[in-house]
Amino acid sequence: MDRSRNASLTSDETTAGPGVTVSIAVEARNAVKAFGQGEAAVRALDDVSVQIRQGEFFTLLGPSGCGKTTLLRLIAGFETPTSGQILLDGKDITADPPNRRPVNTVFQSYALFPHLTVAQNVGFGLQMQGRPRAEVADRAAKMLTLVRLDHLAQRKTSQLSGGQQQRVALARALAPQPKVLLLDEPLSALDLKLRKEMQIELKRLQHETGITFVFVTHDQEEALTMSDRIGVMSAGKILQVGSPRDIYTRPANRFVASFIGETNFLPGFYAHGQVALAGGHVPVAAGTKEGSTVTLAVRPEQVRLVAADAPGSLPATVRDLVYFGTDTHCHMALSDGSEVVARLQSSVSGEAGLEPGARVGLVFTEGAAQVLED
Amino acid sequence: MPSPQDRARVRNGWLLSAPALVLLAMAAAGPLLVVLVYSFLEAGQYGGVEWAFSTDAWFGILFSKDIFTDETMLADAHLAIFWRSVKLSLLTTLITFAVGFPTAWFIATRAPRARAMWLFLITIPFWTNLLIRTFAINEVIRNEGILNSLLLWAGVISAPIQIIYTDTAVLIGMAYVYLPLMVLPLFAAIDRFDMKLLEAAYDLYASRLQVLRRVILPIVKPGIVAGSILVFVPSLGAYVTPRVLGGGKNMMIGNFIELQFGQGRNWPLGAALSMLLLVIVMVALLAYVRAANKGAGHGH
Ligand SMILES: Nc1ncnc2c1ncn2[C@@H]1O[C@H](COP(=O)(O)OP(=O)(O)O)[C@@H](O)[C@H]1O
Ligand SMILES: [Mg+2]
């Protein structure tokens, strides 16, 4: 990998900051996948382009049916794109069958071979690659140690618990040392406690093996806590790619803002570096077209309550208080009736003596309010 | 570990099934016993048996006495019949597997509704009398039959091909008759097969042939074993099909046994042959099942 400052940006490299180049492990270029013919065709993927970096934990996040599995299956080779390309290490692999791609998959249903032992399952890929028997056994044992199942090597897979089967599936997919590991909602079948454990386990495995992980989930919290970068998908498109912090604090559009975390959406009008709302103005970063109607997105934790007539605040009336333990959600209405939720620390809101009907002023944390064009 | 209650339940189960067991004993074990006893008696002059102990019948399976010189020699005709029976039965099993596996796979991968229709079509011949089905095959392959007429008409051949009254005819007939017995257990096994495993194997660098050999076949093996047994066993004892399609010359064990009870007027020999057939089937089954289990290997 050429990290020199002067390295030209070839197609499989991109900038990750000034002067640093990162190589791209896998890339989809204008990938389209349509199922069915003519009128009845479903565009599961609609012109998707995305670059996944070498060694990163990349998550595809989106609601059910948005095309996440389809994108993974294109990368794995189980489906061929209707148009567009899949590149691995800059090489076009669109026409390669799955057994010729150094990419492995962890299936949601695990898909372990019931006629083989745990160790044989893990060694299967290497065996099919024609590696010597001793190497296969040796690597299978190492992988089982890595996922902490070495004591179950000779079991049949049907004798394992769900969490253990999950680990076998991971070890089996990692054993041939693929360039990219694809994981399709691997944790969704596990109960909450086990899921939290496996999240940590997955991060550890990714760290220890250095393999690029492409992880699919519809759980935004899972995506935020685990990923280096997230691609948010909806209706066959990738709407935004960025770090969890990027996506959370600077959602590109209303869908991303509403899908990840909770958000207040307030209709307004942009002019001269501020957005006019019911009862006041909110200064925002420049860059929006003068005189356009916009939506202002503000996270509940970025809304603060001040005295009713404090300068620069928006007048609001408290509607309801919902207690969540450490936090209390304060539901309020602006003068035009649009609803705003503030997340307050329960200790603070208790002292403030808030109650439904109280008149308050709202201010947003500086720079927190995002302008979404309609 | 079975609890005392479990054991009590098992015991009561036995009691409840006692009537069935008695019936089974009379219907299955009784006749077998008769056959066994007959095989150790002397042949009656005009059929039937003389009530005198004799091992002639068992001896007669393998050896025959020259009528003129009284010399004992190996009965090669008998051996040929045994060999042909085993050979044709094995071939029938292979053919039904070769045809039945893709068929079963095809059916199991259809949508549920289409699947029911295909299964129905496969089993239709079963509801027709065996003799009629066999004569239908006869009608197709005999010298003036449909197949030869078509080929002659198309100019592919200039004289009818002799298929009827050959081993090939018997094979065609048995494969046709026993095909459903292969397809149904294969279908049941393939139906239970998790198709995701194909993708998993293919993803893990297996070629298509390796997917078949390393994943599909081992997993559907119980279906293969069941289908093979269901085809091989009745093939070995087949009577109607070799009689109608094989003619008089191409006898199988079943026809040979029938001969002893009819024209041959040697009931003890027929009885001994029947017992031998039973033993061959048992031994073959045991060996086969044991080999199949060993292949599965590594199991606990
Ligand atoms: N084999 C297929 N045939 C027809 N439609 C499909 C097929 N696979 C997926 N789809 C459709 O494509 C869309 C995306 O599906 P999928 O990629 O599975 O979504 P996700 O994994 O995000 O839930 C859905 O509308 C789904 O119904
Ligand atoms: Mg999916």
XYZ file of C-alpha atoms and ligand atoms in Angstrom:
702
model
C 0.000 0.000 0.000
C 1.450 3.313 -1.057
C 0.946 5.887 1.634
C 3.168 8.535 0.108
C 1.842 12.049 -0.132
C 2.205 12.155 -3.886
C 0.454 8.925 -4.601
C -2.150 9.532 -7.217
C -5.661 8.680 -6.250
C -6.363 5.643 -8.348
C -9.789 4.175 -8.423
C -9.204 1.889 -5.468
C -7.957 4.570 -3.166
C -9.641 7.399 -1.477
C -8.686 10.123 0.937
C -9.345 9.672 4.604
C -7.927 12.990 5.640
C -5.133 15.222 4.418
C -2.349 13.297 2.758
C -3.501 9.864 3.915
C -4.649 7.316 1.394
C -6.650 4.273 2.352
C -7.053 1.312 0.096
C -10.497 0.080 -0.784
C -11.257 -3.544 -0.030
C -14.552 -3.837 -1.807
C -16.567 -1.503 -3.923
C -19.953 -1.452 -5.592
C -20.182 0.756 -8.665
C -23.617 1.813 -9.845
C -24.952 -1.546 -8.783
C -28.539 -2.173 -9.805
C -30.407 -5.333 -8.934
C -33.927 -5.840 -10.202
C -35.976 -8.928 -9.406
C -38.723 -9.904 -11.807
C -39.497 -8.592 -15.259
C -41.138 -5.499 -16.694
C -43.992 -4.001 -14.702
C -43.625 -6.360 -11.779
C -39.875 -5.782 -11.410
C -38.639 -4.840 -7.946
C -35.533 -2.695 -7.815
C -33.943 -4.150 -4.710
C -30.837 -2.054 -5.374
C -31.126 1.180 -7.257
C -27.776 2.494 -8.492
C -25.741 1.838 -5.377
C -22.128 2.981 -5.227
C -20.130 2.467 -2.071
C -16.480 1.985 -1.165
C -15.590 -0.135 1.835
C -12.121 0.409 3.199
C -9.451 -2.138 3.941
C -9.707 -3.400 7.512
C -12.730 -1.410 8.588
C -15.912 -2.492 10.329
C -18.513 -1.289 7.876
C -22.200 -1.530 8.666
C -25.128 -1.454 6.273
C -28.023 -0.062 8.249
C -31.575 0.239 7.080
C -35.121 -0.951 7.619
C -36.235 -4.400 6.534
C -36.605 -4.744 2.772
C -34.293 -1.858 1.866
C -31.828 -4.064 -0.006
C -29.107 -4.813 2.555
C -29.126 -8.569 1.979
C -29.209 -8.060 -1.765
C -26.076 -5.906 -1.627
C -24.288 -8.530 0.492
C -25.340 -11.268 -1.932
C -23.930 -9.253 -4.822
C -20.619 -8.970 -2.994
C -20.632 -12.681 -2.105
C -21.519 -13.607 -5.671
C -24.858 -15.328 -4.990
C -26.533 -12.782 -7.238
C -25.273 -10.988 -10.312
C -26.147 -7.317 -10.661
C -28.626 -6.306 -13.337
C -26.087 -3.618 -14.145
C -23.040 -2.163 -12.445
C -19.922 -3.756 -11.026
C -18.468 -5.255 -7.878
C -14.760 -4.703 -7.308
C -12.482 -6.457 -4.860
C -9.094 -4.871 -4.292
C -9.758 -2.818 -7.391
C -10.368 -5.893 -9.542
C -13.698 -6.434 -11.243
C -15.158 -9.659 -9.809
C -18.711 -9.167 -11.033
C -18.594 -12.348 -13.123
C -16.796 -14.567 -10.577
C -18.821 -17.297 -8.850
C -18.837 -17.345 -5.023
C -16.268 -20.161 -4.813
C -13.757 -18.007 -6.695
C -14.162 -14.968 -4.467
C -11.968 -14.561 -1.382
C -15.062 -13.386 0.452
C -16.912 -15.416 3.089
C -20.332 -15.086 4.585
C -21.767 -15.599 8.056
C -25.370 -16.536 7.407
C -28.197 -15.345 9.596
C -29.379 -18.940 10.003
C -25.702 -20.019 10.475
C -26.108 -22.758 7.811
C -23.711 -25.116 9.593
C -23.195 -28.532 8.005
C -25.183 -30.973 10.150
C -23.206 -34.033 9.043
C -19.860 -32.609 10.126
C -18.316 -31.948 13.501
C -17.555 -28.447 14.702
C -13.902 -28.811 13.687
C -14.830 -30.217 10.271
C -17.217 -27.331 9.712
C -14.491 -24.841 10.492
C -11.997 -26.659 8.258
C -14.413 -27.019 5.345
C -13.340 -23.935 3.411
C -9.641 -24.738 3.678
C -10.306 -28.330 2.704
C -12.186 -27.224 -0.391
C -9.253 -24.993 -1.267
C -7.155 -28.141 -1.285
C -4.908 -27.242 1.624
C -2.938 -30.091 3.214
C -4.792 -32.044 5.856
C -2.433 -31.036 8.664
C -2.781 -27.362 7.852
C -6.574 -27.652 7.778
C -6.672 -29.326 11.195
C -4.190 -26.875 12.619
C -6.026 -23.792 11.403
C -9.409 -25.127 12.419
C -8.050 -25.647 15.921
C -6.614 -22.119 15.983
C -9.888 -20.603 14.806
C -11.818 -22.538 17.428
C -9.472 -21.198 20.076
C -10.034 -17.714 18.711
C -13.795 -18.045 19.190
C -13.261 -19.947 22.469
C -14.845 -23.199 21.364
C -11.772 -25.426 21.307
C -13.359 -27.707 23.910
C -16.274 -28.490 21.557
C -14.254 -29.348 18.446
C -15.557 -32.922 18.159
C -19.221 -32.140 18.795
C -21.923 -32.270 16.182
C -23.273 -28.808 15.477
C -26.779 -29.834 16.500
C -25.507 -30.269 20.056
C -24.582 -26.599 20.391
C -26.515 -23.628 21.726
C -27.450 -20.730 19.466
C -24.545 -18.609 20.649
C -22.097 -21.461 20.141
C -23.411 -22.143 16.647
C -22.927 -18.481 15.909
C -19.290 -18.738 16.933
C -18.776 -21.818 14.782
C -20.261 -19.958 11.822
C -17.835 -17.105 12.491
C -14.836 -19.395 12.838
C -15.820 -21.259 9.676
C -16.073 -18.059 7.659
C -12.850 -16.617 9.078
C -10.740 -19.775 8.727
C -9.873 -19.321 5.025
C -8.766 -15.755 5.855
C -11.066 -14.011 3.399
C -10.341 -10.482 2.225
C -13.833 -9.503 3.287
C -16.219 -11.086 5.779
C -19.921 -10.552 5.172
C -22.309 -10.810 8.104
C -26.043 -10.691 7.426
C -27.842 -9.779 10.651
C -25.829 -12.431 12.476
C -27.028 -11.393 15.917
C -30.727 -10.977 15.318
C -31.566 -14.549 16.383
C -29.850 -14.160 19.765
C -31.397 -12.893 22.964
C -30.397 -9.491 24.252
C -27.685 -10.562 26.689
C -26.029 -12.897 24.217
C -26.298 -10.247 21.531
C -24.384 -7.738 23.644
C -21.714 -10.355 24.291
C -21.418 -11.197 20.621
C -21.183 -7.532 19.666
C -18.069 -7.234 21.780
C -16.824 -10.579 20.489
C -17.268 -9.483 16.871
C -15.363 -6.271 17.445
C -12.562 -8.239 19.073
C -12.415 -10.743 16.203
C -12.348 -7.972 13.645
C -9.565 -6.268 15.547
C -7.496 -9.439 15.977
C -7.864 -10.681 12.409
C -7.690 -7.295 10.682
C -10.215 -8.571 8.140
C -12.666 -6.138 6.565
C -16.137 -6.750 8.006
C -19.312 -5.806 6.194
C -22.042 -6.126 8.754
C -25.766 -5.848 8.124
C -28.270 -4.784 10.737
C -31.547 -2.955 11.069
C -30.677 -2.025 14.663
C -29.370 1.536 14.768
C -27.897 1.185 18.240
C -25.935 -1.881 17.146
C -24.687 0.049 14.113
C -23.636 3.076 16.157
C -21.749 1.107 18.802
C -19.932 -1.329 16.523
C -19.042 0.389 13.297
C -16.098 2.355 11.993
C -18.404 3.603 9.285
C -22.066 3.162 8.524
C -23.919 3.184 5.220
C -27.553 4.072 5.782
C -29.874 2.473 3.250
C -33.458 3.040 2.289
C -35.512 1.713 -0.603
C -32.581 0.307 -2.551
C -30.320 3.327 -2.175
C -27.462 4.272 0.097
C -28.428 7.643 1.544
C -25.352 8.466 3.568
C -21.990 6.966 4.420
C -20.032 8.182 7.390
C -18.720 7.530 10.856
C -21.346 6.914 13.546
C -20.693 10.411 14.900
C -21.070 11.952 11.428
C -24.290 10.170 10.793
C -25.714 10.978 14.184
C -24.730 14.622 14.367
C -24.923 15.531 10.682
C -27.634 13.394 9.075
C -27.819 14.095 5.352
C -31.581 13.998 5.147
C -34.762 13.519 7.010
C -34.772 9.725 6.635
C -31.330 9.326 8.157
C -32.144 11.741 10.956
C -35.340 9.933 11.851
C -33.952 6.402 11.446
C -31.005 6.995 13.723
C -31.859 8.241 17.175
C -34.750 10.543 17.937
C -35.067 13.895 16.252
C -37.305 16.941 16.339
C -38.254 18.143 12.876
C -39.301 21.767 12.726
C -40.554 23.469 9.558
C -38.875 26.805 8.850
C -37.602 29.294 6.327
C -33.922 29.937 5.618
C -32.573 33.436 5.062
C -29.368 35.266 5.974
C -27.710 32.512 7.965
C -30.700 31.758 10.121
C -33.871 29.740 10.045
C -37.096 31.483 10.912
C -39.340 29.322 13.102
C -42.557 29.918 14.965
C -41.639 32.570 17.524
C -38.002 33.241 16.663
C -34.842 32.636 14.681
C -32.154 29.960 14.950
C -28.700 30.700 13.564
C -27.360 27.824 11.449
C -24.311 27.071 9.345
C -24.417 28.752 5.959
C -24.706 26.789 2.741
C -28.418 26.551 2.140
C -30.117 28.363 -0.718
C -31.401 31.789 0.310
C -35.136 31.916 0.778
C -35.963 28.220 0.770
C -38.323 26.351 3.037
C -36.343 23.888 5.104
C -36.685 21.467 7.960
C -34.624 22.033 11.050
C -33.489 18.829 12.768
C -32.566 18.937 16.443
C -31.804 16.002 18.743
C -33.816 16.017 22.011
C -30.633 16.136 24.093
C -29.627 19.340 22.297
C -32.700 21.220 23.387
C -32.299 23.255 26.599
C -35.014 24.903 28.647
C -34.587 28.464 29.839
C -36.829 31.135 31.355
C -39.925 31.918 29.305
C -38.761 35.319 28.062
C -35.001 34.808 27.921
C -33.510 36.645 24.923
C -32.882 34.469 21.842
C -35.166 31.682 23.066
C -38.241 30.211 21.376
C -41.422 30.457 23.450
C -43.043 27.092 24.152
C -45.622 25.460 26.383
C -44.997 22.209 28.261
C -47.482 19.519 27.248
C -46.270 16.425 28.968
C -43.398 14.973 30.962
C -42.335 11.362 30.499
C -40.016 9.876 33.070
C -37.334 7.414 31.852
C -35.141 7.037 34.946
C -32.011 9.110 34.451
C -33.749 11.099 31.716
C -37.078 12.805 31.491
C -38.574 13.636 28.110
C -40.292 16.970 28.078
C -42.861 17.309 25.298
C -43.577 20.896 24.330
C -45.434 22.879 21.694
C -44.174 25.961 19.876
C -46.532 28.859 19.244
C -47.617 27.331 15.894
C -48.365 24.023 17.593
C -45.345 22.056 16.252
C -44.041 19.612 18.802
C -40.549 19.628 20.292
C -39.123 17.048 22.672
C -36.289 17.842 25.031
C -34.341 15.200 26.894
C -33.520 16.498 30.324
C -31.659 14.948 33.194
C -34.317 13.869 35.620
C -32.537 15.484 38.583
C -32.514 18.848 36.801
C -36.073 18.727 35.516
C -37.329 17.774 38.957
C -35.720 20.828 40.534
C -37.001 23.120 37.791
C -40.532 22.307 38.921
C -41.777 21.712 35.386
C -45.377 20.715 34.896
C -47.798 20.555 32.004
C -48.996 24.022 31.026
C -45.822 25.798 32.151
C -44.456 28.396 29.768
C -40.754 28.026 28.976
C -38.117 29.220 26.524
C -36.132 26.866 24.260
C -32.574 27.203 23.073
C -30.614 24.719 20.950
C -27.022 23.792 21.648
C -24.854 25.914 19.420
C -24.242 24.326 16.010
C -26.483 21.360 16.843
C -29.447 22.278 14.698
C -29.149 20.777 11.205
C -30.809 22.218 8.153
C -32.437 19.579 5.967
C -33.586 20.764 2.613
C -37.066 19.650 1.705
C -32.298 -42.021 31.112
C -35.787 -43.559 31.036
C -37.653 -42.830 34.248
C -39.762 -45.552 35.971
C -42.862 -43.934 34.464
C -41.330 -44.175 31.015
C -40.622 -47.831 31.565
C -44.169 -48.439 32.751
C -45.448 -46.684 29.674
C -43.294 -48.873 27.459
C -44.563 -51.981 29.251
C -48.190 -50.937 28.835
C -47.481 -50.183 25.203
C -46.398 -53.779 24.740
C -49.558 -55.063 26.336
C -51.701 -52.830 24.185
C -50.002 -54.019 21.043
C -50.331 -57.700 21.998
C -53.240 -58.405 19.588
C -51.270 -56.894 16.749
C -48.237 -58.953 17.721
C -50.255 -62.178 17.736
C -51.631 -61.335 14.300
C -48.140 -60.551 13.074
C -46.851 -63.847 14.434
C -49.553 -65.805 12.656
C -49.335 -63.880 9.406
C -45.577 -63.519 9.094
C -43.755 -65.987 11.297
C -46.253 -68.832 10.745
C -45.920 -69.114 6.963
C -42.157 -68.644 7.249
C -42.022 -71.544 9.638
C -44.009 -73.680 7.212
C -41.597 -72.808 4.425
C -38.626 -73.602 6.631
C -40.071 -76.979 7.581
C -40.963 -77.830 3.962
C -37.424 -77.120 2.869
C -36.272 -80.039 5.025
C -38.792 -82.558 3.666
C -38.816 -84.864 0.673
C -40.547 -83.870 -2.545
C -43.806 -85.594 -3.293
C -44.057 -87.328 -6.651
C -46.863 -85.100 -7.967
C -46.041 -81.967 -6.004
C -46.501 -81.454 -2.295
C -44.197 -83.023 0.246
C -43.486 -86.387 1.820
C -43.204 -86.137 5.582
C -39.659 -87.407 5.784
C -36.616 -85.435 6.803
C -34.234 -84.676 3.960
C -31.561 -82.139 3.075
C -31.887 -82.899 -0.632
C -33.574 -79.598 -1.317
C -30.767 -77.548 0.239
C -28.245 -79.727 -1.505
C -30.143 -79.290 -4.762
C -29.741 -75.539 -4.721
C -26.086 -75.812 -5.607
C -25.652 -79.313 -6.959
C -27.505 -81.585 -9.271
C -27.170 -85.318 -9.947
C -26.699 -86.491 -13.483
C -29.709 -88.723 -14.226
C -27.659 -91.286 -16.112
C -24.320 -91.456 -14.284
C -25.580 -90.356 -10.875
C -22.594 -88.036 -10.776
C -22.833 -84.945 -8.594
C -22.018 -81.635 -10.245
C -22.406 -77.945 -9.693
C -25.783 -76.664 -10.877
C -24.515 -73.783 -12.997
C -28.001 -73.045 -14.278
C -29.078 -72.249 -10.720
C -26.022 -70.095 -10.118
C -26.692 -68.220 -13.342
C -30.218 -67.440 -12.163
C -28.957 -66.230 -8.803
C -26.293 -64.115 -10.419
C -28.714 -62.622 -12.933
C -31.175 -61.776 -10.149
C -28.581 -60.003 -8.058
C -27.095 -58.233 -11.078
C -30.447 -57.037 -12.425
C -31.579 -55.923 -8.963
C -28.386 -53.934 -8.394
C -28.684 -52.364 -11.847
C -32.337 -51.556 -11.214
C -31.339 -49.840 -7.975
C -28.632 -47.843 -9.760
C -30.913 -46.841 -12.619
C -33.763 -45.791 -10.347
C -31.270 -43.750 -8.303
C -29.779 -42.087 -11.374
C -33.232 -41.171 -12.642
C -34.887 -40.717 -9.261
C -32.391 -38.342 -7.663
C -32.734 -35.515 -10.194
C -36.478 -36.154 -10.241
C -36.766 -35.940 -6.464
C -34.565 -32.844 -6.432
C -36.701 -31.238 -9.072
C -39.899 -31.935 -7.158
C -38.510 -30.840 -3.798
C -37.441 -27.495 -5.211
C -40.844 -26.646 -6.727
C -43.379 -24.356 -5.097
C -45.582 -26.256 -2.601
C -48.558 -26.510 -4.924
C -46.599 -27.721 -7.962
C -44.807 -30.135 -5.666
C -48.054 -31.837 -4.652
C -48.964 -32.229 -8.308
C -45.616 -33.776 -9.244
C -45.768 -36.191 -6.326
C -49.245 -37.176 -7.420
C -48.043 -37.820 -10.975
C -45.128 -39.898 -9.717
C -47.418 -42.125 -7.673
C -50.153 -42.557 -10.304
C -48.661 -45.748 -11.811
C -48.843 -47.229 -8.317
C -52.617 -47.205 -8.479
C -52.636 -49.340 -11.589
C -52.332 -53.116 -11.505
C -48.726 -54.298 -11.820
C -49.579 -56.800 -14.530
C -51.263 -54.149 -16.641
C -48.337 -51.778 -16.262
C -45.951 -54.518 -17.253
C -47.965 -55.369 -20.328
C -47.981 -51.668 -21.183
C -44.189 -51.732 -21.163
C -44.379 -54.875 -23.268
C -46.540 -52.971 -25.746
C -43.892 -50.266 -25.978
C -40.797 -52.390 -26.447
C -41.922 -55.531 -28.280
C -40.756 -56.023 -31.852
C -43.950 -54.681 -33.398
C -44.395 -52.262 -30.485
C -44.555 -48.489 -30.309
C -40.806 -47.898 -29.929
C -39.729 -50.117 -32.816
C -42.534 -48.868 -35.071
C -41.511 -45.292 -34.419
C -37.836 -45.950 -35.054
C -38.623 -47.906 -38.221
C -40.951 -45.181 -39.422
C -38.328 -42.520 -38.730
C -35.776 -44.577 -40.623
C -33.401 -44.792 -37.658
C -33.351 -48.577 -37.879
C -34.128 -50.970 -40.710
C -35.139 -53.960 -38.610
C -36.808 -54.085 -35.168
C -34.422 -54.077 -32.215
C -34.833 -57.121 -30.042
C -35.493 -55.682 -26.595
C -38.358 -57.799 -25.397
C -37.320 -61.106 -23.772
C -33.858 -59.804 -22.910
C -32.308 -58.691 -19.628
C -32.625 -55.127 -20.904
C -36.378 -55.508 -21.101
C -36.484 -56.814 -17.547
C -34.339 -53.870 -16.421
C -36.536 -51.319 -18.145
C -39.626 -52.887 -16.635
C -38.275 -53.102 -13.098
C -36.803 -49.585 -13.191
C -40.174 -48.272 -14.313
C -42.137 -50.210 -11.744
C -39.891 -49.420 -8.780
C -38.991 -45.800 -9.611
C -41.579 -44.295 -7.223
C -40.117 -46.348 -4.378
C -36.811 -44.570 -4.967
C -38.224 -41.109 -5.618
C -40.440 -40.874 -2.535
C -37.807 -41.442 0.197
C -35.321 -39.309 -1.757
C -37.902 -36.554 -1.957
C -38.540 -36.773 1.782
C -34.812 -36.424 2.487
C -34.218 -33.605 0.005
C -37.299 -31.803 1.264
C -35.696 -31.648 4.707
C -32.387 -30.474 3.235
C -31.602 -26.840 4.079
C -30.859 -25.186 0.726
C -28.839 -22.500 2.541
C -26.153 -25.158 2.946
C -25.582 -25.060 -0.808
C -24.737 -21.387 -0.613
C -22.617 -21.949 2.478
C -20.566 -24.641 0.719
C -20.316 -22.698 -2.508
C -19.219 -19.667 -0.503
C -16.524 -21.796 1.149
C -14.817 -22.544 -2.167
C -16.542 -25.847 -2.967
C -17.016 -26.563 -6.670
C -20.428 -27.731 -7.826
C -19.280 -31.334 -7.825
C -17.884 -30.925 -4.303
C -21.132 -29.404 -3.127
C -22.887 -32.522 -4.406
C -20.385 -35.014 -3.009
C -19.424 -33.340 0.255
C -22.698 -31.770 1.307
C -25.808 -32.943 -0.536
C -25.174 -36.680 -0.803
C -23.976 -37.204 2.794
C -26.926 -35.269 4.181
C -29.636 -36.960 2.108
C -28.021 -40.372 2.611
C -30.836 -41.753 4.789
C -33.126 -41.190 1.806
C -30.688 -42.922 -0.525
C -30.386 -45.900 1.819
C -34.152 -46.191 2.242
C -34.809 -45.843 -1.488
C -32.164 -48.409 -2.396
C -33.568 -50.937 0.051
C -37.121 -50.329 -1.124
C -36.048 -50.972 -4.723
C -33.446 -53.702 -4.281
C -35.480 -56.019 -2.068
C -38.583 -56.369 -4.256
C -36.393 -56.426 -7.383
C -34.581 -59.467 -6.077
C -37.861 -61.286 -5.574
C -39.537 -59.901 -8.692
C -41.797 -62.353 -10.450
C -44.282 -60.681 -12.773
C -41.892 -58.342 -14.574
C -39.228 -60.907 -15.562
C -41.991 -63.329 -16.489
C -43.761 -60.949 -18.867
C -40.778 -59.022 -20.225
C -37.977 -61.574 -19.852
C -39.831 -64.517 -21.321
C -39.059 -68.071 -20.315
C -35.299 -67.904 -20.693
C -34.421 -64.895 -18.594
C -35.603 -66.230 -15.297
C -35.009 -64.555 -11.962
C -35.124 -66.198 -8.537
C -38.821 -65.464 -8.201
C -39.675 -67.295 -11.419
C -37.382 -70.154 -10.507
C -39.124 -70.588 -7.175
C -42.496 -70.505 -8.869
C -41.273 -73.160 -11.254
C -40.489 -75.517 -8.378
C -43.988 -75.227 -6.995
C -45.515 -75.647 -10.466
C -44.098 -77.683 -13.290
C -40.955 -78.618 -11.368
C -43.005 -80.344 -8.666
C -40.219 -79.837 -6.171
C -41.786 -77.994 -3.276
C -38.852 -78.542 -0.871
C -36.440 -77.000 -3.388
C -38.817 -74.081 -3.851
C -39.015 -73.684 -0.067
C -35.237 -73.866 0.325
C -34.783 -71.288 -2.450
C -37.263 -68.990 -0.740
C -35.392 -69.254 2.541
C -32.117 -68.614 0.748
C -33.583 -65.532 -0.914
C -34.628 -64.288 2.502
C -31.140 -64.844 3.863
C -29.506 -63.099 0.902
C -31.748 -60.087 1.367
C -31.055 -59.936 5.108
C -27.308 -60.190 4.671
C -27.295 -57.648 1.867
C -29.347 -55.219 3.949
C -27.155 -55.611 6.986
C -23.965 -55.123 4.996
C -25.428 -52.125 3.197
C -26.737 -50.360 6.265
C -23.488 -50.990 8.105
C -21.439 -49.598 5.213
C -23.722 -46.584 4.988
C -23.341 -45.852 8.693
C -19.587 -46.212 8.536
C -19.528 -43.713 5.678
C -21.352 -41.183 7.831
C -18.497 -41.628 10.286
C -17.428 -39.545 13.252
C -20.920 -39.635 14.741
C -21.531 -40.207 18.421
N -35.067 -13.395 -4.844
C -35.889 -12.327 -4.824
N -36.939 -12.267 -5.656
C -37.773 -11.205 -5.651
N -37.629 -10.141 -4.844
C -36.612 -10.138 -3.976
C -35.685 -11.230 -3.919
N -34.767 -10.949 -2.963
C -35.103 -9.764 -2.458
N -36.202 -9.261 -3.058
C -36.834 -7.964 -2.781
O -35.834 -6.992 -2.781
C -36.041 -6.062 -1.734
C -34.806 -6.014 -0.853
O -34.680 -7.222 -0.148
P -33.487 -7.529 0.842
O -32.208 -7.213 0.170
O -33.657 -8.896 1.352
O -33.748 -6.471 2.000
P -33.157 -6.406 3.483
O -32.078 -7.418 3.618
O -32.669 -5.004 3.629
O -34.300 -6.676 4.409
C -37.294 -6.508 -1.012
O -38.370 -5.749 -1.502
C -37.440 -7.949 -1.391
O -38.795 -8.301 -1.417
Mg -31.999 -9.053 4.939
